[in-house]
CSV table of C-alpha atoms and ligand atoms in Angstrom, one decimal:
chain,number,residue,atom,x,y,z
D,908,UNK,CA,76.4,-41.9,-63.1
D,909,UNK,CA,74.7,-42.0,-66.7
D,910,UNK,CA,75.7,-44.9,-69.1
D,911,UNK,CA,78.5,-43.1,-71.9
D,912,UNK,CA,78.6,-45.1,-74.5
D,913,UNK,CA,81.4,-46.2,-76.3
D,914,UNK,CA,82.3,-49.2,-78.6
D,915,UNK,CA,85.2,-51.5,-78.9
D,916,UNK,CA,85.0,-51.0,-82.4
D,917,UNK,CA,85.8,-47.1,-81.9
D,918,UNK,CA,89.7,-48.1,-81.0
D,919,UNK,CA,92.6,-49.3,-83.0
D,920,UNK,CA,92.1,-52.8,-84.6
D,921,UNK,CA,94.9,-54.1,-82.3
D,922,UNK,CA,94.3,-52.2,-79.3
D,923,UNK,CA,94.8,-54.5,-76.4
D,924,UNK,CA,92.3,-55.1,-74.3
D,925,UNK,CA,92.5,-57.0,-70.6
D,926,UNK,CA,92.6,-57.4,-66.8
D,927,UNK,CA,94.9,-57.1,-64.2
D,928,UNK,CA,95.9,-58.5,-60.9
D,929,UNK,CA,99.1,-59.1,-59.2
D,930,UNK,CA,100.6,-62.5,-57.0
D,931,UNK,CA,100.5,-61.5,-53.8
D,932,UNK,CA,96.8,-60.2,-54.2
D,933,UNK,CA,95.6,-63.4,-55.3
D,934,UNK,CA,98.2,-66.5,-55.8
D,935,UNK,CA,97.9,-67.4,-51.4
D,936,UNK,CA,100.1,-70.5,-51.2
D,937,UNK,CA,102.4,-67.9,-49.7
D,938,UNK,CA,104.7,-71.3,-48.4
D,939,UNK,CA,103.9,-73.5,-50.7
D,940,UNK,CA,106.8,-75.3,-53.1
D,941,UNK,CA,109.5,-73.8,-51.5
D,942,UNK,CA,108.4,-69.9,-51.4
D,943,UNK,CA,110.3,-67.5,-49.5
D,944,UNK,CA,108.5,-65.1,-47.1
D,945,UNK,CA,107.7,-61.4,-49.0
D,946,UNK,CA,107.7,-58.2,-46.8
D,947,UNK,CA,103.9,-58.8,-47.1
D,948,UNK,CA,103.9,-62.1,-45.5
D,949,UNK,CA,105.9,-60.2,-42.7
D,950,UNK,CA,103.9,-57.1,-42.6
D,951,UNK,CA,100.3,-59.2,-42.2
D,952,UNK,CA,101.6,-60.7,-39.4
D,953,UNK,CA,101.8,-57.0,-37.6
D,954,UNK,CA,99.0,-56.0,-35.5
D,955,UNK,CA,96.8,-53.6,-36.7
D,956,UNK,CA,98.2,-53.2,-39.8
D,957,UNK,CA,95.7,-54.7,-42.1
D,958,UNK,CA,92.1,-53.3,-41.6
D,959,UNK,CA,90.4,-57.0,-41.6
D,960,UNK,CA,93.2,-58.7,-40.1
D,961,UNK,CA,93.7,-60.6,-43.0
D,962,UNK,CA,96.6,-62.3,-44.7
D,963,UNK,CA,97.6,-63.4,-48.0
D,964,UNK,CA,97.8,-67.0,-47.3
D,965,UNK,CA,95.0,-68.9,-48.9
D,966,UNK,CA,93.7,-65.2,-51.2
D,967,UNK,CA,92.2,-66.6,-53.9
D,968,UNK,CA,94.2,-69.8,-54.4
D,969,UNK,CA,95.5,-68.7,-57.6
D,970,UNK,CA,98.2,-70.9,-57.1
D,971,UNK,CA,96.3,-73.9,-57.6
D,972,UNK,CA,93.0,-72.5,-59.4
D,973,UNK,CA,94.8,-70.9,-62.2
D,974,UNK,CA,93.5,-72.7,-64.9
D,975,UNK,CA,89.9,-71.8,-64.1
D,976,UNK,CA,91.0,-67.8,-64.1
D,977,UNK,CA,92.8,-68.2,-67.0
D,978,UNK,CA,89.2,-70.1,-68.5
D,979,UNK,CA,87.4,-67.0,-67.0
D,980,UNK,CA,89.7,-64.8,-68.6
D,981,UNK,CA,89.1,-66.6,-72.1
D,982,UNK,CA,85.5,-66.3,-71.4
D,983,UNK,CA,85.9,-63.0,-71.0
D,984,UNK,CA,87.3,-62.5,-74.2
D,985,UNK,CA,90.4,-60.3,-73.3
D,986,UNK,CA,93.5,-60.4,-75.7
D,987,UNK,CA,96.0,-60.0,-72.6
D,988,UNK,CA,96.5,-60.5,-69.0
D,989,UNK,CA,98.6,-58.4,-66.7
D,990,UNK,CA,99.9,-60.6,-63.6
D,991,UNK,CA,103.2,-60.1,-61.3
D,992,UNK,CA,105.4,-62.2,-60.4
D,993,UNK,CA,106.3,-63.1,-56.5
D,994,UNK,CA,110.0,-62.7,-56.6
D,995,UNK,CA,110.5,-65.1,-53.2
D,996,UNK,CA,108.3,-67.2,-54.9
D,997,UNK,CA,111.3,-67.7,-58.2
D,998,UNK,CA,114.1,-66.5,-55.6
D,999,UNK,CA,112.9,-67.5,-52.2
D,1000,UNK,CA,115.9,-65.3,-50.3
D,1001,UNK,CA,116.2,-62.6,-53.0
D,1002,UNK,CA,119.4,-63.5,-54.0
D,1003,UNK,CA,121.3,-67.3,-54.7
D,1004,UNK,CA,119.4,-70.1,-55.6
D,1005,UNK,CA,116.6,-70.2,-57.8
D,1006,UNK,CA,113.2,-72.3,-56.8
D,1007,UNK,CA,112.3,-74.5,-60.2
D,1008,UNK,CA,109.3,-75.4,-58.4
D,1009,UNK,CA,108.2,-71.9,-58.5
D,1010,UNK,CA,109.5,-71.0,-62.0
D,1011,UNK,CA,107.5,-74.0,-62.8
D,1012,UNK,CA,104.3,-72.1,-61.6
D,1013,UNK,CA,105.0,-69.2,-63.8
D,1014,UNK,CA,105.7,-71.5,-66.4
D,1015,UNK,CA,102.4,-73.8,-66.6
D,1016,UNK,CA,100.3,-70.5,-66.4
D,1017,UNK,CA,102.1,-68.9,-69.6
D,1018,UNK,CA,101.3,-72.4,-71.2
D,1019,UNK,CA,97.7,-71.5,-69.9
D,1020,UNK,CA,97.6,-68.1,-71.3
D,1021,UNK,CA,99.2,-69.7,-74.8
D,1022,UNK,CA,96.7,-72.4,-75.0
D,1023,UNK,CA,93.8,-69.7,-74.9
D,1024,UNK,CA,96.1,-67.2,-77.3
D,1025,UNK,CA,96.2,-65.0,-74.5
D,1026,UNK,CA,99.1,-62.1,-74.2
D,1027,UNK,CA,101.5,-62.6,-70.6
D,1028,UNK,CA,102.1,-58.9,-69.4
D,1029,UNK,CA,104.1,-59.4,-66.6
D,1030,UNK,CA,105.3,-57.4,-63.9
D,1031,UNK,CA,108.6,-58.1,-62.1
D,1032,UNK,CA,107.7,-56.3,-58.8
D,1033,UNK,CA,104.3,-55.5,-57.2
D,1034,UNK,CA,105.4,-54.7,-53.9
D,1035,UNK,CA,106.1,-58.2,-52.4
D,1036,UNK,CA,110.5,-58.5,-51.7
D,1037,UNK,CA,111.9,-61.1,-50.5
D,1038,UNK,CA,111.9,-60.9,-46.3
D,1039,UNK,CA,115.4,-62.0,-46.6
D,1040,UNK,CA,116.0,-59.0,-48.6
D,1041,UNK,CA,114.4,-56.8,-46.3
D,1042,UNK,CA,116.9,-58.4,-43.3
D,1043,UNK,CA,119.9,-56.6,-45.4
D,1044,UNK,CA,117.8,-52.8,-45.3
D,1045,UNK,CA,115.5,-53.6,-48.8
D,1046,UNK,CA,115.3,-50.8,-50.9
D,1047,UNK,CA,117.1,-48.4,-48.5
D,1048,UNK,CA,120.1,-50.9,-49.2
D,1049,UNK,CA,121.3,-49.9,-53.0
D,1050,UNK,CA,122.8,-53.2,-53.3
D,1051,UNK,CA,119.1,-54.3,-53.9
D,1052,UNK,CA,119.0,-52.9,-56.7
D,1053,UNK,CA,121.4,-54.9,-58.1
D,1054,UNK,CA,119.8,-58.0,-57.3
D,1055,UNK,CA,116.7,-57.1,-58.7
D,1056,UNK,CA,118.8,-56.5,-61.9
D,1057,UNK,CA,119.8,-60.2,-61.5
D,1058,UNK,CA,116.1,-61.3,-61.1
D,1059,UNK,CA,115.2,-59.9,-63.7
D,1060,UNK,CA,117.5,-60.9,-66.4
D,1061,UNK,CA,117.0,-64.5,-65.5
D,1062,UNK,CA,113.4,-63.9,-65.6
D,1063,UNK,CA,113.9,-62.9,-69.1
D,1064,UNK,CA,116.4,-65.1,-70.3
D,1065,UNK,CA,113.8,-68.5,-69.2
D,1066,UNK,CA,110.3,-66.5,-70.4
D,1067,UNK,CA,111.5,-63.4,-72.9
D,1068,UNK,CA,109.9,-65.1,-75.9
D,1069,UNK,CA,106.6,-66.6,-73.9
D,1070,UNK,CA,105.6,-62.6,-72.5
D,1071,UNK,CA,104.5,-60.2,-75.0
D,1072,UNK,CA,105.4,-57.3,-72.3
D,1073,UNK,CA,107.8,-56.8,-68.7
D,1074,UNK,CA,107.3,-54.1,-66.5
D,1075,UNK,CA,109.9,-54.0,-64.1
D,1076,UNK,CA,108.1,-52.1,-61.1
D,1077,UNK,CA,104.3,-51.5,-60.4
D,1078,UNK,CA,103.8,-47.9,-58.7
D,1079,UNK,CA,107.2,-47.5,-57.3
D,1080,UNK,CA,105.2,-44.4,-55.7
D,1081,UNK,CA,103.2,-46.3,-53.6
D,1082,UNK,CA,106.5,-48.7,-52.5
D,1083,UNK,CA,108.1,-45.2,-51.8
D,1084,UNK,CA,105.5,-43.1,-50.1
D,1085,UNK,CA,103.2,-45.5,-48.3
D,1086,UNK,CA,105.7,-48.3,-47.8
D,1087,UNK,CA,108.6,-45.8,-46.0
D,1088,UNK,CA,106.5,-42.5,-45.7
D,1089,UNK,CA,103.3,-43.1,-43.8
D,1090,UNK,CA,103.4,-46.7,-43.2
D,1091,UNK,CA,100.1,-48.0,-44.6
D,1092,UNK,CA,102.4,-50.7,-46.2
D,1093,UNK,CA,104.9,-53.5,-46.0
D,1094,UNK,CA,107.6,-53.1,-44.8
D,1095,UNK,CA,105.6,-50.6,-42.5
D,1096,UNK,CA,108.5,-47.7,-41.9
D,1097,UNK,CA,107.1,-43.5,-41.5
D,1098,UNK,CA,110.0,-41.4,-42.6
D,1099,UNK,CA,110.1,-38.8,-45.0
D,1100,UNK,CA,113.7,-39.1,-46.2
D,1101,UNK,CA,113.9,-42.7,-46.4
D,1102,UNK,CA,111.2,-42.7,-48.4
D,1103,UNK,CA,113.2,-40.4,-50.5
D,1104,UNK,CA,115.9,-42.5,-50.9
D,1105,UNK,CA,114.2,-45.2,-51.2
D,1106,UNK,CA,112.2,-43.7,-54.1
D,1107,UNK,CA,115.6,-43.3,-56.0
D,1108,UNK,CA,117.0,-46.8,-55.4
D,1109,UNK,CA,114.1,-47.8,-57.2
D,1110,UNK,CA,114.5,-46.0,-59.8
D,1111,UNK,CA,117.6,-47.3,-59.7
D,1112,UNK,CA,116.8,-50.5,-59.9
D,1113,UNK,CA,114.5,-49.9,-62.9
D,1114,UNK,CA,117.4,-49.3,-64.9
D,1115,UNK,CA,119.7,-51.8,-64.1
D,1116,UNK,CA,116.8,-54.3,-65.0
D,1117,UNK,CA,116.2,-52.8,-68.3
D,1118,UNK,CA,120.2,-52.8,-68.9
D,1119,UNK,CA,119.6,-56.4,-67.6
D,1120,UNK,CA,116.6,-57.7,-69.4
D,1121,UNK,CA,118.2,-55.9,-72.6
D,1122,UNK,CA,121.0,-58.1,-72.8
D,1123,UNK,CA,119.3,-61.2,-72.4
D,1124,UNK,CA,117.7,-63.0,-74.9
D,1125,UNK,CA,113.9,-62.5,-75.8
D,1126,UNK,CA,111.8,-60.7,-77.6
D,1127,UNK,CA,109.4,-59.3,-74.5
D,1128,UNK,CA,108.5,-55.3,-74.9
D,1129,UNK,CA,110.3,-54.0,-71.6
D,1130,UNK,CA,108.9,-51.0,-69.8
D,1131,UNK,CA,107.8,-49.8,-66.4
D,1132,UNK,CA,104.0,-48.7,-64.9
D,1133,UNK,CA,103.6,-45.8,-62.8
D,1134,UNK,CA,100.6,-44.4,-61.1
D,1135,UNK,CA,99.4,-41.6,-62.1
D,1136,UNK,CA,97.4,-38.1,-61.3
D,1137,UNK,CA,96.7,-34.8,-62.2
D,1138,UNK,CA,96.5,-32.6,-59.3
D,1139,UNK,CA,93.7,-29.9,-59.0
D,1140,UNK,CA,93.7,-27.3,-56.5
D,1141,UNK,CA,91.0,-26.8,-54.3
D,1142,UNK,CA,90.2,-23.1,-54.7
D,1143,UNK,CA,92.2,-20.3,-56.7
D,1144,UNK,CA,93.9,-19.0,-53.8
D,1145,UNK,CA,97.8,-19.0,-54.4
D,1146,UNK,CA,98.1,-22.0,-51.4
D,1147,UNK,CA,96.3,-24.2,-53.0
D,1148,UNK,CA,97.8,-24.0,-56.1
D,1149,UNK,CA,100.9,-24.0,-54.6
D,1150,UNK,CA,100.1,-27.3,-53.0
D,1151,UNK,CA,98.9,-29.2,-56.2
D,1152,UNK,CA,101.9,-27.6,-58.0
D,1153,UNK,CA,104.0,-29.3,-55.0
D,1154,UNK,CA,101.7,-32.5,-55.6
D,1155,UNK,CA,101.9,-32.7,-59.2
D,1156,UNK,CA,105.8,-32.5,-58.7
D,1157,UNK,CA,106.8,-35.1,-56.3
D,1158,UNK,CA,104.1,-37.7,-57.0
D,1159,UNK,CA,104.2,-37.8,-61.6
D,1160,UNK,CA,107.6,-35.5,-62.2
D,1161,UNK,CA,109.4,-37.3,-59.2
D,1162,UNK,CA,109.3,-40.7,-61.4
D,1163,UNK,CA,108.9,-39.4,-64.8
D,1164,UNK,CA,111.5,-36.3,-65.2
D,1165,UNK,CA,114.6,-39.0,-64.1
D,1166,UNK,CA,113.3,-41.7,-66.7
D,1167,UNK,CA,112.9,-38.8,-70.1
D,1168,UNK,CA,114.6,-35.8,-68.7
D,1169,UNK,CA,117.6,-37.3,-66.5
D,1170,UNK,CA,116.8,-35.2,-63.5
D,1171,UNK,CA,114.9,-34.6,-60.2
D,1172,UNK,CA,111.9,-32.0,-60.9
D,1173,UNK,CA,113.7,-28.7,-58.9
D,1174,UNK,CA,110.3,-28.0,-57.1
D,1175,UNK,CA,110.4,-31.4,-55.5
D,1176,UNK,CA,113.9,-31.2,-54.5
D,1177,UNK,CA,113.8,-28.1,-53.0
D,1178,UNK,CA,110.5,-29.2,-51.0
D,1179,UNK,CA,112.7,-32.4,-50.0
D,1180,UNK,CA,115.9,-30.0,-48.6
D,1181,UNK,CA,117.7,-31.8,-46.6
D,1182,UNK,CA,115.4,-35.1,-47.3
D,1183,UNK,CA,116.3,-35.2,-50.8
D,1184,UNK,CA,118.1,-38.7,-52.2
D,1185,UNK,CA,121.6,-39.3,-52.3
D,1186,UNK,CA,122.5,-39.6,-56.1
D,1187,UNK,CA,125.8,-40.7,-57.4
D,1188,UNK,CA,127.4,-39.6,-60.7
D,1189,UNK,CA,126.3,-41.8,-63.6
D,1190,UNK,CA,122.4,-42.7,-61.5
D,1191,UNK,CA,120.8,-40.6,-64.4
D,1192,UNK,CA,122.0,-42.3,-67.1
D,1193,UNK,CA,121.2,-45.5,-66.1
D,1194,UNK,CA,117.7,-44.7,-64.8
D,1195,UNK,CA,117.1,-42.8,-68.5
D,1196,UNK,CA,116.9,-46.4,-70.3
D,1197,UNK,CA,114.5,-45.9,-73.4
D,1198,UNK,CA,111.2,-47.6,-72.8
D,1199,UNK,CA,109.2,-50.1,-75.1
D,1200,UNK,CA,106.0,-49.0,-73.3
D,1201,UNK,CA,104.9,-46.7,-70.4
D,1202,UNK,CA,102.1,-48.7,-68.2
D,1203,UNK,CA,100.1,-45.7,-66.7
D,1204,UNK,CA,97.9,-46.4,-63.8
D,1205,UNK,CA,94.9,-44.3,-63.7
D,1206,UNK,CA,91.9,-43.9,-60.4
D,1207,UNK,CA,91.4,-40.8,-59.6
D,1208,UNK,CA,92.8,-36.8,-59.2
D,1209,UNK,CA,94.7,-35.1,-56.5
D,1210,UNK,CA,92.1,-32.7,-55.2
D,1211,UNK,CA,94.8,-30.4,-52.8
D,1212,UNK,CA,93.3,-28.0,-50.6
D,1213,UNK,CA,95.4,-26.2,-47.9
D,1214,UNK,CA,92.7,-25.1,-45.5
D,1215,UNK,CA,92.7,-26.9,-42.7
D,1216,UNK,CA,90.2,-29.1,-42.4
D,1217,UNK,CA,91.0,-30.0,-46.6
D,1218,UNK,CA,88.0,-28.5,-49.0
D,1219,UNK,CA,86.4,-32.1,-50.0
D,1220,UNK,CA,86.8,-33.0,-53.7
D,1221,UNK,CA,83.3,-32.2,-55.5
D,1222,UNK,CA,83.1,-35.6,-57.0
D,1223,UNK,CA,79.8,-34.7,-58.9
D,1224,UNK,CA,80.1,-38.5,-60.1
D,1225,UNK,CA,80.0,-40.1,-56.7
D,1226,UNK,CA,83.4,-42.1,-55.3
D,1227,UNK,CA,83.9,-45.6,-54.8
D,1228,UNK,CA,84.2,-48.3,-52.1
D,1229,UNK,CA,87.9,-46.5,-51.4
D,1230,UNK,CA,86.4,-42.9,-51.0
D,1231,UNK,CA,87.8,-42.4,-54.3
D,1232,UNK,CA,86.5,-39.3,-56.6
D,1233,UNK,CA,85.0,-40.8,-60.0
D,1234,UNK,CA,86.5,-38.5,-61.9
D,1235,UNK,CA,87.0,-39.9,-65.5
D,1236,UNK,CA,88.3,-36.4,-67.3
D,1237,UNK,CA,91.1,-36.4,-65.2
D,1238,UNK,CA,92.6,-39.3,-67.4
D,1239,UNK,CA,92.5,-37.2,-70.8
D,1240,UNK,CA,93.8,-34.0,-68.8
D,1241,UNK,CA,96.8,-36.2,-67.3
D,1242,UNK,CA,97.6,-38.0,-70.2
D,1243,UNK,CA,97.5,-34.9,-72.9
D,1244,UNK,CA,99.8,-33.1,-69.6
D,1245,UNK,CA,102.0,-35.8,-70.4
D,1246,UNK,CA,102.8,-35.8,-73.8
D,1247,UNK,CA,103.2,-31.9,-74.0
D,1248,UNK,CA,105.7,-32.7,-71.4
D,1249,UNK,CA,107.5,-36.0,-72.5
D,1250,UNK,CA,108.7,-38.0,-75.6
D,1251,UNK,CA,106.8,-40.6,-74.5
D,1252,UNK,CA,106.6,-44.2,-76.0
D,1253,UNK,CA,103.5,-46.2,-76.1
D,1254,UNK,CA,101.4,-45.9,-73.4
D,1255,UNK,CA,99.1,-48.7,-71.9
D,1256,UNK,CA,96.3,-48.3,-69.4
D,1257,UNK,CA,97.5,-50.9,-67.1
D,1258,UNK,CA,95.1,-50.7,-64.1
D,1259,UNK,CA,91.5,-48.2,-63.8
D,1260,UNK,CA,88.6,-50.3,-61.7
D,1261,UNK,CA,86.4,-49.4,-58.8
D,1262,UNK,CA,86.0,-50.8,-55.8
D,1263,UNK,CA,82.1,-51.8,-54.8
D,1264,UNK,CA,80.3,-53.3,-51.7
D,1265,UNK,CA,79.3,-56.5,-54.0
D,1266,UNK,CA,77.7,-59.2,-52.7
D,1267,UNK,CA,75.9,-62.4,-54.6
D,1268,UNK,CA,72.3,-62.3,-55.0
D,1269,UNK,CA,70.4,-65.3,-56.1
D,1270,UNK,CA,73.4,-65.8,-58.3
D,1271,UNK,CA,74.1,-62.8,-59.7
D,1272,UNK,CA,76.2,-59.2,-58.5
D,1273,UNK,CA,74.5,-56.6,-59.6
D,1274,UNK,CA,77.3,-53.3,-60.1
D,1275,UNK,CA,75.6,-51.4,-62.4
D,1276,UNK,CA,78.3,-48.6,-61.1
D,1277,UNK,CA,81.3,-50.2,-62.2
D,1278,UNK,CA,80.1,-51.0,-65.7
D,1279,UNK,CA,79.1,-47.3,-65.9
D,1280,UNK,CA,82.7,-46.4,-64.4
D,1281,UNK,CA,84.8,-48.1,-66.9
D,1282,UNK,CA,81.8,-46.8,-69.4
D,1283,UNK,CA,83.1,-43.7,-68.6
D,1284,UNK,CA,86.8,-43.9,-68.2
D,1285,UNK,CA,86.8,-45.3,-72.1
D,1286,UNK,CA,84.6,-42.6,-73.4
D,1287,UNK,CA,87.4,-40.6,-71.6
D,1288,UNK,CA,90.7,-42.1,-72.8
D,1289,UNK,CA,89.1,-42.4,-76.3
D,1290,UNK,CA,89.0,-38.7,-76.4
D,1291,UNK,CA,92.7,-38.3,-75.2
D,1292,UNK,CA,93.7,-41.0,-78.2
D,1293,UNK,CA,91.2,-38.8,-80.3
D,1294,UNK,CA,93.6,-35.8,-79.6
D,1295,UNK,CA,97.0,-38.1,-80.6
D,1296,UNK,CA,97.9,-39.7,-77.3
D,1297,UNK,CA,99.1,-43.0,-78.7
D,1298,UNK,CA,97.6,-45.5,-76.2
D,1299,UNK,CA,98.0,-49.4,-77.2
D,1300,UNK,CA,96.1,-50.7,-74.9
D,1301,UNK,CA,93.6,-51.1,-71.2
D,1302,UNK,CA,93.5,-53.4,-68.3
D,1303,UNK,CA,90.5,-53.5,-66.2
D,1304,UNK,CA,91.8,-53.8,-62.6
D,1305,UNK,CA,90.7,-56.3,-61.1
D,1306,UNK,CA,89.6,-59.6,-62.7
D,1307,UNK,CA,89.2,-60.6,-59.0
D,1308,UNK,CA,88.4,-59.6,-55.9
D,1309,UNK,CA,91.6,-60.5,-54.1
D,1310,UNK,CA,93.3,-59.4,-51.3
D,1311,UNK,CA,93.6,-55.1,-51.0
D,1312,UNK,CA,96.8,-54.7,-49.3
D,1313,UNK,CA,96.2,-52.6,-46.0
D,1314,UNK,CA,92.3,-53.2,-46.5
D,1315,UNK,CA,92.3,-56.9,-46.5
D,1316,UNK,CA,89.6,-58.8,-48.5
D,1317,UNK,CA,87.0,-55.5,-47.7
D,1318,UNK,CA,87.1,-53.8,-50.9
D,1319,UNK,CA,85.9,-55.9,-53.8
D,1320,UNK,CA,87.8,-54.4,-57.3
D,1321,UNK,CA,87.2,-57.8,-58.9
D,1322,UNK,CA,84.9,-57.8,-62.3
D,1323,UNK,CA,84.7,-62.0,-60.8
D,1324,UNK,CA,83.4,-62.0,-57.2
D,1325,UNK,CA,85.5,-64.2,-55.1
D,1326,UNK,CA,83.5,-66.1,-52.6
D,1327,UNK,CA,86.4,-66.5,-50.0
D,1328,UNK,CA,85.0,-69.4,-48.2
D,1329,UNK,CA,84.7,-72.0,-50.9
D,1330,UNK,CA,86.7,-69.5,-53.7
D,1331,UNK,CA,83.6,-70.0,-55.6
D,1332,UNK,CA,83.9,-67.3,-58.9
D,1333,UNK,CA,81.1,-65.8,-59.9
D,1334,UNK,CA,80.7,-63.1,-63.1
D,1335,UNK,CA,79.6,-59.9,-61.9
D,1336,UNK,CA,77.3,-58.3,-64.2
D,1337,UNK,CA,80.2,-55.7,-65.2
D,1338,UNK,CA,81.8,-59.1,-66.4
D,1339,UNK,CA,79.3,-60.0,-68.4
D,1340,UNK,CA,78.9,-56.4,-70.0
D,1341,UNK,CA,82.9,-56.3,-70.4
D,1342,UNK,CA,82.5,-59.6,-72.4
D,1343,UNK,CA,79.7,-58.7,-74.7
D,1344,UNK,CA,81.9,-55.1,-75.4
D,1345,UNK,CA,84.8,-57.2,-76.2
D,1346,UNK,CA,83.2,-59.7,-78.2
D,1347,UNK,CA,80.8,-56.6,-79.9
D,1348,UNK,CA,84.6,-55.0,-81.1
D,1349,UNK,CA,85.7,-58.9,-82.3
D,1350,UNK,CA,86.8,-58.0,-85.9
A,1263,FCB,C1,96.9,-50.0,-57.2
A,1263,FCB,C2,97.7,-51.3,-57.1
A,1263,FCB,C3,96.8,-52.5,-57.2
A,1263,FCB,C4,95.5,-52.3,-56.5
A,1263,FCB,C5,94.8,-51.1,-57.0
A,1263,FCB,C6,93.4,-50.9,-56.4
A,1263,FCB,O1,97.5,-49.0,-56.6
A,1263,FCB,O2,98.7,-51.3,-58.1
A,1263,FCB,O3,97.6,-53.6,-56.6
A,1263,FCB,O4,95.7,-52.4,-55.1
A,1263,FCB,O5,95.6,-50.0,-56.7
């Protein structure tokens, strides 16, 4: 891919610029202080169901190494890090007692961030529920959704004025689809219309928690991040657009038509038939709470071809370590789809990255790839902002290489290269170039 070039400088003088991870990808001390077991503890333990055979036990020891990340991250010169919070971690059975040994965690890394004038964006939920949670059905139970609500107005009411931003779920998609449809993750289940239902009790739950984390004190921005895609068909014929009509529907309208339009897209729920979600007067309205921000998760397109076997994507850039098309226009197109479409609020780029085969050589990671990825995906969202797409802000994902859910520690998104045997950090050169862009837009 050629270089694109594009400056700090060229974006707002408070655009926010940072990294992402989440807790169960890098924190490890998944028993430590008085944790409770996630789903992902659970689901690592199944054979098979993690490509390395890897678990999230050790990771990258964030739990005990933070203050060297959140040094790194001051090195780095970002204004804001995105992080999660491991709900059995605060809450170790999902519901009753709190764990003040594990608030305590959360609470000496926002003292971390503060000391370094770094912004907390923290999300309530990436993917890791409380086991005992799971025990009582998890998000097929609706009465999780209610204690979700509770964890996150408590979570607000001890940190509301120490985080600058709250998301309440990260890619309730992927939770949905891959967690209950296909089974690539925790809690491991393949069927379509509990995935379905599923999907909708987490809306669900997003709305309860803003009602929540609205009535508790603090002055956090509350929103929620979604991933997001624009779907392409493969050829002109009328199947194929059908199919990325049918994609574009129950993966971006599934989640955003209930939040700004108080509905289920028709298209979707006439595909779903007999699969679609049990909804009860009055879900609407509570999923429909008005958002501070919209987190929008951006990797790749939906390339849908109905032949049989699929029309590969083009990908005239290349694709990454996950097989991923590099396809950097797709972001503009999405997020310009968008706004014709909603009355959205501020939008934040909350995760974009590329996974690479890095390794350490003679000290340094060479990923010249990655720089010119996130080169490109700028260039790209500049544009979109260019055309009036009021974006506030971009977090590179990952600032480590942590733990990749069903692909174990095998794919590297880290900007840092983690060095799992002795958790040795090193700056990868698209680090180092991240750095000098963010201290070259320093006004
Ligand atoms: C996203 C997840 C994140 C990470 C990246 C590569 O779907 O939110 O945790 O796995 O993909």
């Amino acid at each position: 891919m050629k270089p694109i070039s594009v400056s700090a400088r060229q974006f707002p003088g408070d655009f926010v610029w940072g990294t992402a991870t989440s807790a169960f990808q890098i924190e490890g001390a998944s028993s430590a202080d008085g944790k409770g077991p996630s789903i992902w503890d659970s689901f690592c333990t199944r054979p098979g169901a993690i490509k390395d055979g890897s678990d999230g036990k050790v990771a990258c020891d964030h739990y005990h190494r933070y203050r060297e990340d959140v040094d790194l991250l001051s090195d780095l010169n970002v204004d804001a890090y995105r992080f999660s919070m491991a709900w059995p971690r605060v809450q170790p059975c999902g519901k009753g007692a709190w764990n003040e040994a594990g608030f305590g965690f959360y609470d000496r890394l926002l003292d971390a961030l503060a000391e370094k004038r770094i912004d907390a964006h923290m999300t309530l939920y990436h993917w890791d529920l409380p086991q005992a949670l799971q025990d009582e059905g998890g998000w097929l139970n609706r009465d999780t959704a209610h204690r979700f609500a509770d964890y996150a107005y408590e979570v607000k009411r001890r940190f509301g004025d120490r985080i600058a931003a709250i998301a309440t779920h990260n890619e309730p998609w992927c939770t949905a689809n891959l967690g209950y449809g296909n089974a690539q993750f925790a809690p491991g289940v393949a069927d379509l219309k509990q995935s379905v239902q599923v999907s909708h009790h987490l809306l669900v739950s997003h709305g309860l928690a803003m009602q929540a984390m609205r009535a508790a004190p603090g002055s956090a921005r509350l929103g929620i991040v979604l991933n997001q895609w624009t779907a392409d068909p493969a050829t002109d014929s009328e199947a194929d657009r059908a199919l990325a009509e049918w994609e574009y529907a129950r993966s971006v309208q599934w989640f955003m038509d209930p939040i700004f339009k108080k509905r289920y897209p028709e298209l979707a729920l006439q595909g779903y038939g007999a699969d679609a979600p049990q909804v009860q007067a009055g879900d609407f309205d509570i999923i429909a709470q008005p958002l501070d921000f919209l987190g929008c998760n951006y990797y790749f397109r939906a390339w849908c071809s109905a032949e049989d076997p699929p029309r590969p994507a083009p990908a005239p850039l290349g694709t990454t370590d996950m097989d991923w098309e590099i396809y950097p226009e797709g972001l503009p197109e999405l997020l310009l789809k968008l706004k014709a479409e909603y009355p959205l609020p501020p939008l934040y780029i909350t995760e974009n990255g590329m996974a690479r085969a890095d390794a350490v050589e003679n000290g340094s990671v060479r990923d010249p790839e990655r720089i010119a990825f996130v080169q490109a995906h700028l260039a790209a969202l500049h544009r979109a902002m260019c055309e009036g797409v009021d974006v506030r802000g971009y977090f590179l994902w990952s600032l480590l290489d942590n733990f990749e859910w069903n692909s174990g520690y095998a794919k590297r998104f880290g900007i840092v290269h983690v060095d799992y045997q002795t958790q040795r950090r090193t700056l990868k050169d698209s680090a180092r170039w991240y750095r000098d862009f963010l201290a070259h837009g320093a006004r």
